[in-house]
Coordinates of C-alpha atoms in Angstrom, one line a residue:
Chain A
X186 CA 6.5 25.4 24.3
X187 CA 6.7 28.3 26.9
X188 CA 3.1 29.3 25.8
X189 CA 1.9 26.0 26.6
X190 CA 3.4 25.8 30.0
X191 CA 2.6 29.2 31.0
X192 CA -0.9 29.7 29.6
X193 CA -2.5 26.5 28.0
X194 CA -1.7 23.9 30.5
X195 CA -3.0 25.9 33.6
X196 CA -6.2 26.8 31.6
X197 CA -6.6 23.1 30.8
X198 CA -6.2 22.2 34.5
X199 CA -8.5 25.0 35.5
X200 CA -11.2 23.4 33.3
X201 CA -10.5 20.0 34.2
X202 CA -10.7 20.7 37.8
X203 CA -14.3 22.0 37.4
X204 CA -15.3 19.7 34.5
X205 CA -13.2 16.7 34.1
X206 CA -13.5 16.3 30.4
X207 CA -9.8 15.9 29.9
X208 CA -9.0 13.3 32.5
X209 CA -12.1 11.5 31.3
X210 CA -11.0 11.5 27.7
X211 CA -7.5 10.2 29.0
X212 CA -9.2 7.6 31.0
X213 CA -11.5 6.3 28.3
X214 CA -9.7 7.0 25.1
X215 CA -5.8 6.8 25.9
X216 CA -5.0 5.0 29.1
X217 CA -8.1 2.9 28.7
X218 CA -6.8 -0.8 29.1
X219 CA -7.6 -2.9 26.3
X220 CA -6.9 -6.7 25.7
X221 CA -3.7 -7.1 24.1
X222 CA -5.0 -9.8 21.8
X223 CA -7.7 -8.2 19.7
X224 CA -7.9 -9.1 16.2
X225 CA -9.3 -7.0 13.2
X226 CA -12.9 -8.3 14.0
X227 CA -12.6 -5.9 16.8
X228 CA -12.2 -2.9 14.4
X229 CA -15.9 -2.8 13.2
X230 CA -17.4 -0.9 16.4
X231 CA -15.2 2.0 15.9
X232 CA -15.6 1.9 12.0
X233 CA -19.5 1.9 12.6
X234 CA -19.2 4.8 14.8
X235 CA -17.2 6.8 12.2
X236 CA -19.7 6.0 9.6
X237 CA -22.4 7.2 12.0
X238 CA -20.6 10.5 12.3
X239 CA -20.2 10.7 8.5
X240 CA -23.9 10.0 8.2
X241 CA -24.8 12.6 10.6
X242 CA -22.7 15.2 9.0
X243 CA -23.6 14.5 5.4
X244 CA -27.1 14.2 6.5
X245 CA -27.2 17.8 7.9
X246 CA -25.7 19.1 4.5
X247 CA -28.3 17.1 2.5
X248 CA -31.2 18.2 4.6
X249 CA -30.0 21.9 3.9
X250 CA -30.8 21.3 0.3
X251 CA -33.9 18.8 0.6
X252 CA -37.4 20.0 0.5
X253 CA -39.8 17.5 2.3
X254 CA -42.9 18.0 0.2
X255 CA -44.4 15.4 -2.2
X256 CA -44.2 18.1 -5.1
X257 CA -40.8 19.0 -4.5
X258 CA -38.9 16.1 -2.8
X259 CA -37.9 14.2 -6.0
X260 CA -36.8 17.3 -7.8
X261 CA -35.0 18.6 -4.8
X262 CA -32.8 15.5 -4.9
X263 CA -32.2 16.0 -8.5
X264 CA -31.4 19.7 -7.8
X265 CA -28.9 18.6 -5.1
X266 CA -27.4 16.1 -7.6
X267 CA -27.1 18.7 -10.5
X268 CA -26.9 22.2 -8.9
X269 CA -25.3 22.0 -5.6
X270 CA -21.7 21.8 -5.5
X271 CA -20.4 18.4 -4.5
X272 CA -24.0 17.5 -3.8
X273 CA -23.7 14.2 -5.8
X274 CA -20.9 13.3 -3.3
X275 CA -22.7 14.1 -0.2
X276 CA -25.7 12.1 -1.5
X277 CA -23.8 9.2 -2.7
X278 CA -21.6 9.2 0.6
X279 CA -25.0 9.1 2.5
X280 CA -26.7 6.6 0.4
X281 CA -23.7 4.1 0.4
X282 CA -22.9 5.0 3.9
X283 CA -26.2 3.6 4.9
X284 CA -25.3 0.1 3.3
X285 CA -21.8 0.3 4.7
X286 CA -23.2 1.2 8.2
X287 CA -25.2 -2.2 8.0
X288 CA -22.3 -4.1 6.5
X289 CA -20.1 -3.0 9.4
X290 CA -22.9 -3.7 12.0
X291 CA -23.6 -7.1 10.7
X292 CA -19.9 -8.1 10.9
X293 CA -19.7 -6.5 14.4
X294 CA -22.9 -8.6 15.5
X295 CA -21.5 -11.7 14.0
X296 CA -18.2 -11.2 15.7
X297 CA -20.3 -10.9 18.9
X298 CA -21.9 -14.2 18.1
X299 CA -18.6 -16.0 17.3
X300 CA -16.5 -14.8 20.2
X301 CA -19.4 -14.9 22.7
X302 CA -19.3 -11.1 23.4
X303 CA -23.0 -11.2 24.5
X304 CA -22.4 -13.3 27.4
X305 CA -22.1 -12.3 31.1
X306 CA -21.3 -9.7 32.1
X307 CA -21.9 -7.9 28.8
X308 CA -25.7 -9.0 28.3
X309 CA -26.9 -5.3 28.7
X310 CA -24.0 -4.0 26.3
X311 CA -25.5 -6.7 23.8
X312 CA -29.1 -5.6 24.3
X313 CA -28.3 -2.0 23.9
X314 CA -26.6 -2.8 20.7
X315 CA -29.7 -4.7 19.2
X316 CA -31.7 -1.6 20.3
X317 CA -29.3 0.5 18.1
X318 CA -29.8 -2.1 15.4
X319 CA -33.5 -1.6 15.6
X320 CA -33.1 2.2 15.5
X321 CA -30.9 1.9 12.4
X322 CA -33.5 0.0 10.6
X323 CA -36.2 2.4 11.3
X324 CA -33.9 5.4 10.4
X325 CA -32.8 3.7 7.2
X326 CA -36.4 2.8 6.3
X327 CA -37.5 6.4 6.7
X328 CA -34.5 7.8 4.9
X329 CA -35.2 5.6 1.9
X330 CA -38.6 7.3 1.7
X331 CA -37.4 10.8 1.2
X332 CA -36.2 10.7 -2.3
X333 CA -39.7 9.9 -3.1
X334 CA -39.1 7.6 -6.0
X335 CA -41.2 4.6 -6.8
X336 CA -39.3 2.3 -4.6
X337 CA -39.4 5.0 -1.8
X338 CA -43.1 5.1 -2.2
X339 CA -44.0 1.5 -2.5
X340 CA -41.6 0.4 0.1
X341 CA -43.1 2.7 2.5
X342 CA -46.4 1.6 1.5
X343 CA -45.5 -2.3 2.3
X344 CA -43.6 -1.5 5.3
X345 CA -46.0 0.7 6.9
X346 CA -48.8 -1.8 6.1
X347 CA -47.1 -4.5 8.1
X348 CA -48.6 -2.6 11.0
X349 CA -52.2 -3.2 9.9
X350 CA -51.7 -6.8 10.9
X351 CA -51.8 -5.6 14.5
X352 CA -55.4 -7.0 15.8
X353 CA -58.1 -4.4 16.4
X354 CA -56.1 -1.3 16.2
X355 CA -53.8 -2.1 13.1
X356 CA -55.7 0.2 10.7
X357 CA -55.5 3.0 13.4
X358 CA -51.8 2.6 13.7
X359 CA -51.4 2.7 9.9
X360 CA -53.6 5.9 9.6
X361 CA -51.5 7.5 12.4
X362 CA -48.2 6.6 10.4
X363 CA -49.6 8.0 7.3
X364 CA -51.5 11.0 8.6
X365 CA -54.1 10.2 6.0
X366 CA -55.6 7.3 4.1
X367 CA -52.7 6.7 1.7
X368 CA -48.9 7.7 1.8
X369 CA -48.7 11.4 1.0
X370 CA -47.2 14.7 2.0
X371 CA -48.2 14.2 5.7
X372 CA -46.2 10.9 5.7
X373 CA -43.3 12.4 3.9
X374 CA -42.8 15.3 6.4
X375 CA -43.2 13.1 9.5
X376 CA -40.8 10.6 7.9
X377 CA -38.3 13.6 7.4
X378 CA -38.5 14.7 10.8
X379 CA -38.1 11.1 12.1
X380 CA -35.1 10.5 9.9
X381 CA -33.4 13.6 11.3
X382 CA -34.5 12.8 14.8
X383 CA -33.5 9.2 15.1
X384 CA -29.8 9.4 14.4
X385 CA -29.6 11.7 17.5
X386 CA -31.2 8.8 19.4
X387 CA -28.8 6.4 17.9
X388 CA -25.8 8.8 18.9
X389 CA -27.2 8.7 22.5
X390 CA -27.6 4.9 22.5
X391 CA -24.2 4.6 21.3
X392 CA -22.9 6.6 24.2
X393 CA -24.7 4.3 26.5
X394 CA -23.4 1.4 24.6
X395 CA -19.8 2.7 25.2
X396 CA -20.6 3.3 28.8
X397 CA -21.6 -0.4 29.2
X398 CA -18.5 -1.5 27.1
X399 CA -16.2 0.6 29.4
X400 CA -17.8 -1.0 32.4
X401 CA -16.3 -4.6 31.9
X402 CA -14.0 -3.6 28.8
X403 CA -13.8 -5.3 25.5
X404 CA -14.2 -9.2 25.2
X405 CA -11.4 -10.6 23.1
X406 CA -10.8 -13.6 20.8
X407 CA -10.0 -15.9 23.7
X408 CA -13.0 -14.9 25.5
X409 CA -11.1 -14.9 28.8
X410 CA -11.3 -11.9 31.3
X411 CA -8.3 -9.5 31.7
X412 CA -6.9 -10.2 34.9
X413 CA -3.3 -8.8 35.2
X414 CA -1.9 -5.6 33.8
X415 CA 0.0 -7.9 31.6
X416 CA -3.3 -8.9 29.9
X417 CA -3.9 -5.5 28.5
X418 CA -2.3 -2.6 26.6
X419 CA -3.3 1.1 26.5
X420 CA -6.0 2.1 23.9
X421 CA -3.7 4.7 22.6
X422 CA -1.5 4.4 20.5
X423 CA -2.0 0.7 20.1
X424 CA -5.5 0.5 19.0
X425 CA -6.0 4.1 17.9
X426 CA -3.4 3.0 15.1
X427 CA -4.9 -0.3 14.5
X428 CA -8.4 1.4 14.2
X429 CA -6.8 3.7 11.6
X430 CA -5.3 1.0 9.5
X431 CA -9.0 -0.7 9.4
X432 CA -10.4 2.8 8.5
X433 CA -7.9 3.1 5.5
X434 CA -9.0 -0.3 4.2
X435 CA -12.6 0.4 4.8
X436 CA -12.4 3.9 3.2
X437 CA -11.1 2.2 0.1
X438 CA -14.0 -0.1 -0.2
X439 CA -16.6 2.6 0.9
X440 CA -15.3 5.3 -1.6
X441 CA -14.8 2.7 -4.1
X442 CA -18.5 2.3 -4.3
X443 CA -19.2 6.0 -3.8
X444 CA -17.0 7.1 -6.8
X445 CA -17.2 3.9 -9.0
X446 CA -20.5 2.3 -8.4
X447 CA -22.6 4.7 -6.4
X448 CA -25.8 3.0 -7.5
X449 CA -24.7 -0.4 -6.7
X450 CA -26.9 -0.8 -3.6
X451 CA -29.6 1.2 -5.1
X452 CA -32.8 0.4 -7.2
X453 CA -33.1 1.8 -10.6
X454 CA -36.7 2.2 -10.1
X455 CA -36.0 4.9 -7.5
X456 CA -35.0 7.3 -10.2
X457 CA -38.8 7.1 -11.3
X458 CA -40.9 9.8 -9.3
X459 CA -43.3 8.2 -6.9
X460 CA -46.7 7.4 -8.7
X461 CA -49.5 6.5 -6.3
X462 CA -51.4 4.7 -9.0
X463 CA -48.6 2.4 -10.4
X464 CA -46.7 -0.4 -8.4
X465 CA -43.5 -1.4 -10.0
X466 CA -43.5 -5.1 -11.1
X467 CA -40.8 -6.3 -8.5
X468 CA -40.7 -4.7 -5.1
X469 CA -37.6 -5.4 -2.9
X470 CA -36.6 -3.7 0.2
X471 CA -33.0 -2.5 0.7
X472 CA -30.5 -5.3 0.9
X473 CA -30.1 -5.0 4.5
X474 CA -33.8 -5.9 5.3
X475 CA -33.8 -9.0 2.9
X476 CA -33.4 -11.8 5.5
X477 CA -36.4 -10.5 7.5
X478 CA -38.2 -9.8 4.4
X479 CA -37.8 -13.6 3.4
X480 CA -39.0 -14.5 7.0
X481 CA -42.2 -12.3 6.5
X482 CA -43.0 -14.0 3.1
X483 CA -42.4 -17.4 4.3
X484 CA -45.4 -17.5 6.4
X485 CA -48.7 -17.5 4.8
X486 CA -50.5 -15.8 7.7
X487 CA -50.5 -11.9 7.7
X488 CA -50.4 -11.5 11.4
X489 CA -47.9 -14.3 12.1
X490 CA -45.6 -13.5 9.2
X491 CA -45.3 -10.0 10.8
X492 CA -44.6 -11.4 14.3
X493 CA -42.1 -13.7 13.0
X494 CA -40.3 -10.8 11.2
X495 CA -40.0 -8.7 14.3
X496 CA -39.3 -11.8 16.4
X497 CA -36.5 -12.5 14.0
X498 CA -34.8 -9.3 15.4
X499 CA -36.0 -9.4 18.9
X500 CA -34.9 -12.9 19.5
X501 CA -31.3 -11.5 19.7
X502 CA -32.3 -9.8 22.9
X503 CA -32.9 -13.3 24.5
X504 CA -29.6 -14.8 23.2
X505 CA -27.6 -14.2 26.3
X506 CA -30.1 -16.6 28.2
X507 CA -30.4 -19.1 25.1
X508 CA -26.7 -19.6 25.1
X509 CA -25.6 -20.1 28.7
X510 CA -22.3 -21.9 27.9
X511 CA -19.7 -20.3 30.3
X512 CA -17.0 -20.4 27.7
X513 CA -17.3 -17.4 25.7
X514 CA -15.0 -17.7 22.4
X515 CA -16.1 -20.2 19.8
X516 CA -12.4 -21.0 19.5
X517 CA -12.8 -23.5 22.4
X518 CA -16.3 -24.5 21.5
X519 CA -15.8 -27.2 18.5
X520 CA -19.6 -27.8 18.2
X521 CA -20.9 -24.4 18.5
X522 CA -18.3 -23.2 16.1
X523 CA -19.9 -25.4 13.2
X524 CA -23.3 -24.4 14.1
X525 CA -22.1 -20.7 14.1
X526 CA -21.1 -21.0 10.5
X527 CA -24.3 -22.9 9.5
X528 CA -26.3 -20.1 11.1
X529 CA -24.2 -17.6 9.2
X530 CA -24.9 -19.6 5.9
X531 CA -28.6 -19.7 6.8
X532 CA -28.7 -15.7 7.2
X533 CA -27.0 -15.4 3.8
X534 CA -29.5 -17.8 2.3
X535 CA -32.6 -15.9 3.8
X536 CA -31.1 -12.7 2.1
X537 CA -30.9 -14.4 -1.1
X538 CA -34.3 -15.7 -0.8
X539 CA -35.7 -12.2 0.2
X540 CA -34.4 -11.0 -3.1
X541 CA -36.2 -13.5 -5.2
X542 CA -39.8 -13.4 -6.4
X543 CA -42.2 -15.3 -4.5
X544 CA -42.3 -18.7 -6.3
X545 CA -41.2 -22.2 -6.0
X546 CA -38.5 -23.3 -5.1
X547 CA -37.7 -20.2 -3.2
X548 CA -40.7 -20.4 -1.1
X549 CA -40.0 -23.6 0.3
X550 CA -36.2 -23.0 0.8
X551 CA -37.3 -19.8 2.6
X552 CA -39.6 -21.7 4.8
X553 CA -36.9 -24.3 5.7
X554 CA -34.3 -21.3 6.2
X555 CA -36.8 -19.6 8.5
X556 CA -37.4 -22.4 10.6
X557 CA -33.7 -23.1 11.0
X558 CA -33.1 -19.4 11.9
X559 CA -35.5 -19.7 14.8
X560 CA -34.2 -23.1 15.7
X561 CA -30.7 -21.9 16.0
X562 CA -31.6 -19.7 18.9
X563 CA -34.4 -21.8 20.6
X564 CA -33.2 -25.3 20.3
X565 CA -29.7 -25.6 18.9
X566 CA -27.8 -23.1 21.2
X567 CA -29.4 -24.5 24.4
X568 CA -28.6 -28.0 23.2
X569 CA -25.0 -27.2 22.4
X570 CA -24.6 -25.8 25.7
X571 CA -25.9 -28.9 27.3
X572 CA -24.1 -31.5 25.3
X573 CA -20.8 -29.9 24.2
X574 CA -17.7 -30.3 26.0
X575 CA -15.6 -27.0 25.3
X576 CA -11.9 -27.2 25.4
X577 CA -10.3 -25.4 28.3
X578 CA -9.5 -21.9 27.7
X579 CA -6.1 -20.5 29.0
X580 CA -6.3 -19.0 32.3
X581 CA -5.3 -15.6 31.1
X582 CA -4.9 -13.6 27.9
X583 CA -1.1 -13.5 28.5
X584 CA -1.1 -17.2 28.9
X585 CA -3.1 -17.8 25.7
X586 CA -0.9 -15.4 23.7
X587 CA 2.4 -17.1 24.9
X588 CA 1.0 -20.5 24.1
X589 CA -0.2 -19.5 20.7
X590 CA 3.6 -18.0 20.1
X591 CA 5.1 -21.2 21.2
X592 CA 2.8 -23.2 18.8
X593 CA 3.8 -21.2 16.0
X594 CA 7.4 -21.7 16.6
Chain B
X812 CA 2.3 16.8 22.1
X813 CA 3.3 19.8 24.4
X814 CA 6.0 17.8 25.7
X815 CA 7.3 16.8 22.3
X816 CA 7.4 20.4 21.4
X817 CA 9.3 21.5 24.5
X818 CA 11.9 18.7 23.6
X819 CA 12.5 20.3 20.4
X820 CA 13.6 23.5 21.8
X821 CA 15.6 22.0 24.6
X822 CA 17.6 19.7 22.3
X823 CA 18.0 21.4 19.0
X824 CA 20.3 18.7 17.6
X825 CA 17.3 16.2 18.0
X826 CA 14.8 18.4 16.4
X827 CA 15.7 17.1 12.9
X828 CA 15.5 13.4 14.0
X829 CA 14.0 10.7 11.8
X830 CA 11.0 10.5 14.1
X831 CA 10.4 14.1 14.2
X832 CA 10.3 14.1 10.3
X833 CA 7.9 11.1 10.2
X834 CA 5.7 12.8 12.8
X835 CA 5.6 16.0 10.9
X836 CA 5.2 14.4 7.5
X837 CA 2.3 12.3 8.9
X838 CA 0.6 15.2 10.6
X839 CA 1.0 17.3 7.4
X840 CA -0.6 14.6 5.1
X841 CA -3.3 14.2 7.7
X842 CA -4.0 17.9 7.7
X843 CA -4.0 18.0 3.9
X844 CA -6.3 15.1 3.7
X845 CA -8.6 16.4 6.3
X846 CA -8.7 19.7 4.4
X847 CA -9.5 17.9 1.0
X848 CA -12.2 16.0 2.8
X849 CA -13.8 19.1 4.3
X850 CA -13.8 21.2 1.3
X851 CA -16.6 19.6 -0.6
X852 CA -18.9 19.9 2.5
X853 CA -18.1 23.6 2.6
X854 CA -18.3 24.2 -1.1
X855 CA -21.8 22.5 -0.9
X856 CA -23.0 25.6 1.1
X857 CA -22.0 28.1 -1.5
X858 CA -24.7 29.2 -4.0
X859 CA -25.7 26.3 -6.2
X860 CA -25.7 26.4 -9.9
X861 CA -29.4 27.4 -10.1
X862 CA -28.8 30.4 -8.1
X863 CA -25.7 31.5 -9.9
X864 CA -27.8 31.1 -13.3
X865 CA -29.9 34.1 -12.1
X866 CA -27.1 36.3 -11.9
X867 CA -28.1 38.9 -14.3
X868 CA -31.1 41.0 -15.0
X869 CA -32.2 43.1 -18.1
X870 CA -34.0 46.2 -17.6
X871 CA -35.9 48.3 -20.0
X872 CA -35.5 51.9 -19.0
X873 CA -37.7 53.6 -21.8
X874 CA -40.9 54.1 -19.3
X875 CA -38.8 55.6 -16.6
X876 CA -39.4 59.4 -16.9
X877 CA -37.0 62.1 -15.4
X878 CA -37.3 62.3 -11.7
X879 CA -38.7 58.8 -11.4
X880 CA -37.2 55.9 -9.6
X881 CA -37.8 52.1 -10.2
X882 CA -36.8 49.2 -8.0
X883 CA -35.8 46.1 -9.9
X884 CA -34.6 42.6 -8.4
X885 CA -31.1 41.2 -9.1
X886 CA -30.0 38.1 -7.4
X887 CA -32.9 38.4 -5.1
X888 CA -31.7 41.9 -4.1
X889 CA -33.5 45.2 -4.8
X890 CA -31.5 47.5 -7.2
X891 CA -32.5 51.2 -7.3
X892 CA -32.6 52.7 -10.8
X893 CA -33.2 56.5 -10.8
X894 CA -33.7 58.9 -13.7
X895 CA -31.9 62.0 -12.4
X896 CA -32.9 65.6 -13.5
X897 CA -30.1 67.8 -14.4
X898 CA -30.6 69.7 -11.1
X899 CA -29.9 66.6 -9.2
X900 CA -26.8 65.7 -11.1
X901 CA -25.5 69.4 -10.6
X902 CA -26.2 69.3 -6.9
X903 CA -24.6 65.9 -6.5
X904 CA -21.4 67.1 -8.4
X905 CA -21.2 70.3 -6.3
X906 CA -20.8 68.6 -3.1
X907 CA -17.1 68.9 -1.7
X908 CA -15.7 65.6 -1.2
X909 CA -14.4 66.2 2.3
X910 CA -17.9 66.5 3.7
X911 CA -18.4 62.6 3.1
X912 CA -17.5 59.7 5.1
X913 CA -16.8 57.7 2.1
X914 CA -15.7 60.3 -0.4
X915 CA -16.4 59.5 -4.0
X916 CA -17.1 61.7 -7.1
X917 CA -20.6 61.5 -8.6
X918 CA -18.9 60.9 -11.9
X919 CA -17.5 57.7 -10.6
X920 CA -20.8 56.3 -9.5
X921 CA -22.6 56.5 -12.9
X922 CA -22.0 55.4 -16.5
X923 CA -24.5 58.0 -17.8
X924 CA -25.0 60.7 -15.5
X925 CA -28.9 60.7 -15.7
X926 CA -29.1 57.0 -14.7
X927 CA -28.1 56.2 -11.1
X928 CA -28.1 52.4 -10.7
X929 CA -27.1 50.9 -7.2
X930 CA -28.0 48.2 -4.9
X931 CA -30.8 49.3 -2.7
X932 CA -29.4 47.8 0.6
X933 CA -27.9 49.9 3.3
X934 CA -24.3 49.2 4.0
X935 CA -24.8 49.4 7.7
X936 CA -26.9 46.1 8.4
X937 CA -28.8 45.3 5.3
X938 CA -31.9 47.2 5.5
X939 CA -33.6 48.7 2.5
X940 CA -33.5 52.5 2.7
X941 CA -36.7 54.6 1.9
X942 CA -36.6 57.2 -0.9
X943 CA -37.9 55.3 -3.9
X944 CA -41.4 56.7 -3.7
X945 CA -42.2 60.4 -3.8
X946 CA -43.9 60.1 -0.4
X947 CA -40.9 58.6 1.3
X948 CA -38.8 60.3 3.9
X949 CA -35.6 60.9 1.8
X950 CA -33.2 62.0 4.6
X951 CA -31.5 65.3 5.4
X952 CA -29.8 65.1 1.8
X953 CA -32.7 64.4 -0.4
X954 CA -31.7 61.0 -1.4
X955 CA -32.5 57.9 0.7
X956 CA -33.0 57.5 4.3
X957 CA -32.5 54.1 6.1
X958 CA -35.3 53.6 8.7
X959 CA -33.4 51.0 10.7
X960 CA -30.6 53.0 12.2
X961 CA -30.8 56.5 10.5
X962 CA -28.4 56.5 7.6
X963 CA -28.8 59.5 5.2
X964 CA -27.8 59.0 1.7
X965 CA -27.6 61.8 -0.8
X966 CA -28.9 61.8 -4.6
X967 CA -25.8 60.1 -5.6
X968 CA -26.4 57.3 -3.0
X969 CA -23.4 58.5 -0.9
X970 CA -23.6 58.1 2.7
X971 CA -23.7 61.5 4.4
X972 CA -24.7 61.0 8.0
X973 CA -25.5 58.0 10.1
X974 CA -23.8 54.8 10.9
X975 CA -23.4 53.2 7.4
X976 CA -19.7 52.9 6.6
X977 CA -19.8 53.1 2.8
X978 CA -21.9 54.4 0.0
X979 CA -24.6 52.3 -1.6
X980 CA -22.9 49.7 -3.7
X981 CA -22.8 50.1 -7.4
X982 CA -23.4 46.8 -9.2
X983 CA -21.8 45.8 -12.5
X984 CA -23.9 46.8 -15.3
X985 CA -23.7 47.8 -19.0
X986 CA -26.0 49.5 -21.4
X987 CA -26.8 47.2 -24.3
X988 CA -28.7 50.3 -25.9
X989 CA -29.8 53.8 -24.9
X990 CA -32.9 52.3 -23.0
X991 CA -31.8 48.8 -21.9
X992 CA -29.4 47.9 -19.1
X993 CA -28.1 44.6 -18.2
X994 CA -27.2 44.3 -14.5
X995 CA -24.7 41.7 -13.3

């Protein structure tokens, strides 16, 4: 009231004149023009950001109670679960938060694929996103090693051994990763530090991702650019509210797992302390790695298998140049739309194959699915581009929205 | 927000509008929710159960002769246990209370006059005062002397001179029998 007019507002002005944080926030979080036709698939980016913050905060409080030493790591996690006040909650929020983070990011990525959000002028935005995804994979992998259970240990052994496929210097790289000749205390301490460092890198990448996003603003379900003020609405309150609705729904799912099925995504074997002399009978990576694990296993040659696995992720970098169709949204691309869902099904199938033991018929199915995965990017996308006759998108978001309303009436 | 607040005072009849009620109710629920969400995180930095489980220590006093002091550990902190002589007790009781920054009778600081039991941490900034060993400097009052910032404690552990605000803390303790004490 009076206080705000006489003291607080002049103080904020004083700060803003010297460091424009408030006008920056107003520009990017409040007045920020956002396409007025965004649907709920556009919630997942901000949800992923919220989960990142939850992971960083819970991670900090977990790290307080964790001991990165092979003799203490496993028992320090149990100490956390039994002795620390709400330690179980922090740990289950963090463990399930990891899975949630990947679910959200996968939906976010498929949304980008469907609505053509990776296309010009958003190629770099997409590429930074793929870099974030890679950083997430590294972070998640290192984090999974920290509880020092059987799956931690043997998962770490298998994944780090992938690098031994590199010609000539492969074994040296693996020795560097391990800090010894097997996974041991040196490996654990460096993974702990890496797992703590990487989220800061991800956080900074997210800022760059936002920077690139705010340059050309959000794509939208119609895939046409915002041209007039009638095409956009301010981010606040319209999308802050919409994001909060999505957040409420997401939290119901997330905390449903945390409270009622906290080990749903986990492996029971990880409650057995790491034993360097016994490998569990069935090693599977965390679910979010399964499609790439399936690609790795479907190729009999060690080096080519590893290359294919990494290529499976890195091919996403090239996507903006594989699919050069000028129409962004699959809404107006009848052929691409079908192949999008085929590709989606193929990814799910690869995930399923990755969770099975490597016997027939899974091996053959996995090989076909792997071939299709790469064919989608390298052959199908360019060919669709060449032969598809897209529908004509509306000339503006406003026109599209009005047309849809008329159609509904 | 500030605009909203100033409107309230300008138009008192509108301050109870439906919209205001909804807004205040929303913020209240949000604040309560945020508090409930933050509490587990704050509580997690409180001492965990394994630390609380170490909260009492039993001490056998039988080997401690008159005039001797021992230091035992309770909750990771040093506890001074001194077997005081009659002379020390008399001297401590004779001191006028108005000569102390934190006046307290010696009788109130012990359960058995010959056993002085107190937390051996200076109430100024947490150093451990000297005076447990016969060769230690004991300060101007013959008790304990904190080397960090020069606090002098007397033979009852009361602050007499220096920056410490209060007497050395007396922990909760009870005698199980004549020669055994349970601290905590």
